[in-house]
Amino acid sequence: MPPRGDLSDDAGPGGFEAFYRATADRTLMVARRTAVGDLQLALDATQDAYVEMLRLWPDRCGRPMAANRSYVTRIAVNKVIDGYRLRNRAGMSRILNDGKSCLGSS
């Protein structure tokens, strides 16, 4: 196995960089569909997914391209879902806080 920092040699020609180049557009497209067109959320989710995949690359580099593509896409979709959950929590918190201030002011 090559040194951990040498991403170009992992899993054959191109390694992680080649994997990223071959899969990033499709991963972003799926993330954007999941984010219902919210490009910024999709971009953030896709970036986070590839950061996570890079961290896991030493363990995943020997797996088939299709398996890794599915894995990184699933990470991106989960990140989009997490983004919506955070937004909903923030919205509920605001609603609850506004409601309490209204109740307390009477």
PDB file of C-alpha atoms in Angstrom:
ATOM      1  CA  MET A   1       0.000   0.000   0.000  1.00  0.00           C
ATOM      2  CA  PRO A   2       1.406   3.448  -0.928  1.00  0.00           C
ATOM      3  CA  PRO A   3       2.010   6.093   1.738  1.00  0.00           C
ATOM      4  CA  ARG A   4      -1.220   7.619   2.975  1.00  0.00           C
ATOM      5  CA  GLY A   5      -0.443  11.066   1.584  1.00  0.00           C
ATOM      6  CA  ASP A   6       0.088   9.817  -1.986  1.00  0.00           C
ATOM      7  CA  LEU A   7      -3.476   9.843  -3.288  1.00  0.00           C
ATOM      8  CA  SER A   8      -2.529   9.614  -6.946  1.00  0.00           C
ATOM      9  CA  ASP A   9      -1.396   5.968  -6.631  1.00  0.00           C
ATOM     10  CA  ASP A  10      -4.314   4.600  -4.588  1.00  0.00           C
ATOM     11  CA  ALA A  11      -6.410   1.990  -6.401  1.00  0.00           C
ATOM     12  CA  GLY A  12      -4.652   2.166  -9.700  1.00  0.00           C
ATOM     13  CA  PRO A  13      -4.320   4.960 -12.227  1.00  0.00           C
ATOM     14  CA  GLY A  14      -5.243   8.300 -10.736  1.00  0.00           C
ATOM     15  CA  GLY A  15      -6.357   7.091  -7.305  1.00  0.00           C
ATOM     16  CA  PHE A  16      -8.630   9.400  -5.363  1.00  0.00           C
ATOM     17  CA  GLU A  17      -8.190  12.292  -7.770  1.00  0.00           C
ATOM     18  CA  ALA A  18      -9.333  10.131 -10.681  1.00  0.00           C
ATOM     19  CA  PHE A  19     -12.254   8.846  -8.606  1.00  0.00           C
ATOM     20  CA  TYR A  20     -13.268  12.407  -7.757  1.00  0.00           C
ATOM     21  CA  ARG A  21     -13.038  13.572 -11.360  1.00  0.00           C
ATOM     22  CA  ALA A  22     -15.061  10.594 -12.580  1.00  0.00           C
ATOM     23  CA  THR A  23     -17.838  10.885  -9.987  1.00  0.00           C
ATOM     24  CA  ALA A  24     -18.176  14.461  -8.701  1.00  0.00           C
ATOM     25  CA  ASP A  25     -20.587  15.780 -11.358  1.00  0.00           C
ATOM     26  CA  ARG A  26     -23.013  12.907 -10.902  1.00  0.00           C
ATOM     27  CA  THR A  27     -22.785  13.107  -7.114  1.00  0.00           C
ATOM     28  CA  LEU A  28     -23.573  16.831  -7.240  1.00  0.00           C
ATOM     29  CA  MET A  29     -26.500  16.190  -9.589  1.00  0.00           C
ATOM     30  CA  VAL A  30     -28.015  13.643  -7.174  1.00  0.00           C
ATOM     31  CA  ALA A  31     -27.398  15.938  -4.189  1.00  0.00           C
ATOM     32  CA  ARG A  32     -29.030  18.847  -6.032  1.00  0.00           C
ATOM     33  CA  ARG A  33     -32.093  16.749  -6.866  1.00  0.00           C
ATOM     34  CA  THR A  34     -32.307  15.688  -3.224  1.00  0.00           C
ATOM     35  CA  ALA A  35     -31.942  19.326  -2.155  1.00  0.00           C
ATOM     36  CA  VAL A  36     -34.839  20.251  -4.470  1.00  0.00           C
ATOM     37  CA  GLY A  37     -32.639  22.603  -6.472  1.00  0.00           C
ATOM     38  CA  ASP A  38     -30.897  24.279  -3.507  1.00  0.00           C
ATOM     39  CA  LEU A  39     -27.508  24.571  -5.180  1.00  0.00           C
ATOM     40  CA  GLN A  40     -25.615  25.826  -2.121  1.00  0.00           C
ATOM     41  CA  LEU A  41     -26.875  22.988   0.070  1.00  0.00           C
ATOM     42  CA  ALA A  42     -26.020  20.484  -2.679  1.00  0.00           C
ATOM     43  CA  LEU A  43     -22.521  21.919  -3.135  1.00  0.00           C
ATOM     44  CA  ASP A  44     -21.855  21.861   0.607  1.00  0.00           C
ATOM     45  CA  ALA A  45     -23.154  18.299   0.925  1.00  0.00           C
ATOM     46  CA  THR A  46     -21.079  17.116  -2.036  1.00  0.00           C
ATOM     47  CA  GLN A  47     -17.921  18.762  -0.716  1.00  0.00           C
ATOM     48  CA  ASP A  48     -18.458  17.254   2.730  1.00  0.00           C
ATOM     49  CA  ALA A  49     -19.091  13.837   1.164  1.00  0.00           C
ATOM     50  CA  TYR A  50     -15.777  13.897  -0.700  1.00  0.00           C
ATOM     51  CA  VAL A  51     -13.911  15.083   2.398  1.00  0.00           C
ATOM     52  CA  GLU A  52     -15.351  12.091   4.249  1.00  0.00           C
ATOM     53  CA  MET A  53     -14.543   9.768   1.339  1.00  0.00           C
ATOM     54  CA  LEU A  54     -10.954  11.046   1.266  1.00  0.00           C
ATOM     55  CA  ARG A  55     -10.659  10.240   4.968  1.00  0.00           C
ATOM     56  CA  LEU A  56     -11.949   6.715   4.262  1.00  0.00           C
ATOM     57  CA  TRP A  57      -9.998   6.254   1.027  1.00  0.00           C
ATOM     58  CA  PRO A  58      -7.189   4.076   2.439  1.00  0.00           C
ATOM     59  CA  ASP A  59      -9.842   1.501   3.412  1.00  0.00           C
ATOM     60  CA  ARG A  60     -12.057   1.930   0.327  1.00  0.00           C
ATOM     61  CA  CYS A  61      -9.523   2.346  -2.486  1.00  0.00           C
ATOM     62  CA  GLY A  62      -9.492  -1.359  -3.342  1.00  0.00           C
ATOM     63  CA  ARG A  63     -13.250  -1.527  -3.833  1.00  0.00           C
ATOM     64  CA  PRO A  64     -14.945  -1.298  -7.235  1.00  0.00           C
ATOM     65  CA  MET A  65     -15.564   2.172  -8.653  1.00  0.00           C
ATOM     66  CA  ALA A  66     -19.338   1.574  -8.680  1.00  0.00           C
ATOM     67  CA  ALA A  67     -19.356   0.683  -4.985  1.00  0.00           C
ATOM     68  CA  ASN A  68     -17.360   3.798  -4.074  1.00  0.00           C
ATOM     69  CA  ARG A  69     -19.539   5.982  -6.316  1.00  0.00           C
ATOM     70  CA  SER A  70     -22.678   4.686  -4.576  1.00  0.00           C
ATOM     71  CA  TYR A  71     -21.057   5.178  -1.176  1.00  0.00           C
ATOM     72  CA  VAL A  72     -20.036   8.800  -1.765  1.00  0.00           C
ATOM     73  CA  THR A  73     -23.415   9.585  -3.315  1.00  0.00           C
ATOM     74  CA  ARG A  74     -25.173   8.177  -0.251  1.00  0.00           C
ATOM     75  CA  ILE A  75     -22.965  10.310   2.005  1.00  0.00           C
ATOM     76  CA  ALA A  76     -23.919  13.411  -0.019  1.00  0.00           C
ATOM     77  CA  VAL A  77     -27.643  12.583   0.155  1.00  0.00           C
ATOM     78  CA  ASN A  78     -27.377  12.067   3.915  1.00  0.00           C
ATOM     79  CA  LYS A  79     -25.603  15.425   4.235  1.00  0.00           C
ATOM     80  CA  VAL A  80     -28.462  17.125   2.360  1.00  0.00           C
ATOM     81  CA  ILE A  81     -30.975  15.485   4.705  1.00  0.00           C
ATOM     82  CA  ASP A  82     -28.882  16.605   7.693  1.00  0.00           C
ATOM     83  CA  GLY A  83     -28.961  20.157   6.285  1.00  0.00           C
ATOM     84  CA  TYR A  84     -32.755  20.110   6.180  1.00  0.00           C
ATOM     85  CA  ARG A  85     -32.915  18.755   9.717  1.00  0.00           C
ATOM     86  CA  LEU A  86     -30.693  21.564  10.969  1.00  0.00           C
ATOM     87  CA  ARG A  87     -32.827  24.150   9.185  1.00  0.00           C
ATOM     88  CA  ASN A  88     -36.011  22.681  10.624  1.00  0.00           C
ATOM     89  CA  ARG A  89     -34.572  22.655  14.137  1.00  0.00           C
ATOM     90  CA  ALA A  90     -33.499  26.266  13.776  1.00  0.00           C
ATOM     91  CA  GLY A  91     -36.951  27.194  12.478  1.00  0.00           C
ATOM     92  CA  MET A  92     -38.723  25.352  15.306  1.00  0.00           C
ATOM     93  CA  SER A  93     -36.439  26.987  17.847  1.00  0.00           C
ATOM     94  CA  ARG A  94     -37.297  30.409  16.437  1.00  0.00           C
ATOM     95  CA  ILE A  95     -41.019  29.598  16.478  1.00  0.00           C
ATOM     96  CA  LEU A  96     -40.844  28.340  20.058  1.00  0.00           C
ATOM     97  CA  ASN A  97     -38.833  31.343  21.206  1.00  0.00           C
ATOM     98  CA  ASP A  98     -41.220  33.756  19.472  1.00  0.00           C
ATOM     99  CA  GLY A  99     -44.179  31.984  21.054  1.00  0.00           C
ATOM    100  CA  LYS A 100     -42.654  32.198  24.521  1.00  0.00           C
ATOM    101  CA  SER A 101     -41.948  35.892  24.147  1.00  0.00           C
ATOM    102  CA  CYS A 102     -45.535  36.480  23.047  1.00  0.00           C
ATOM    103  CA  LEU A 103     -46.875  34.487  25.989  1.00  0.00           C
ATOM    104  CA  GLY A 104     -44.622  36.227  28.465  1.00  0.00           C
ATOM    105  CA  SER A 105     -45.538  39.731  27.306  1.00  0.00           C
ATOM    106  CA  SER A 106     -49.263  39.490  28.077  1.00  0.00           C
TER     107      SER A 106
END
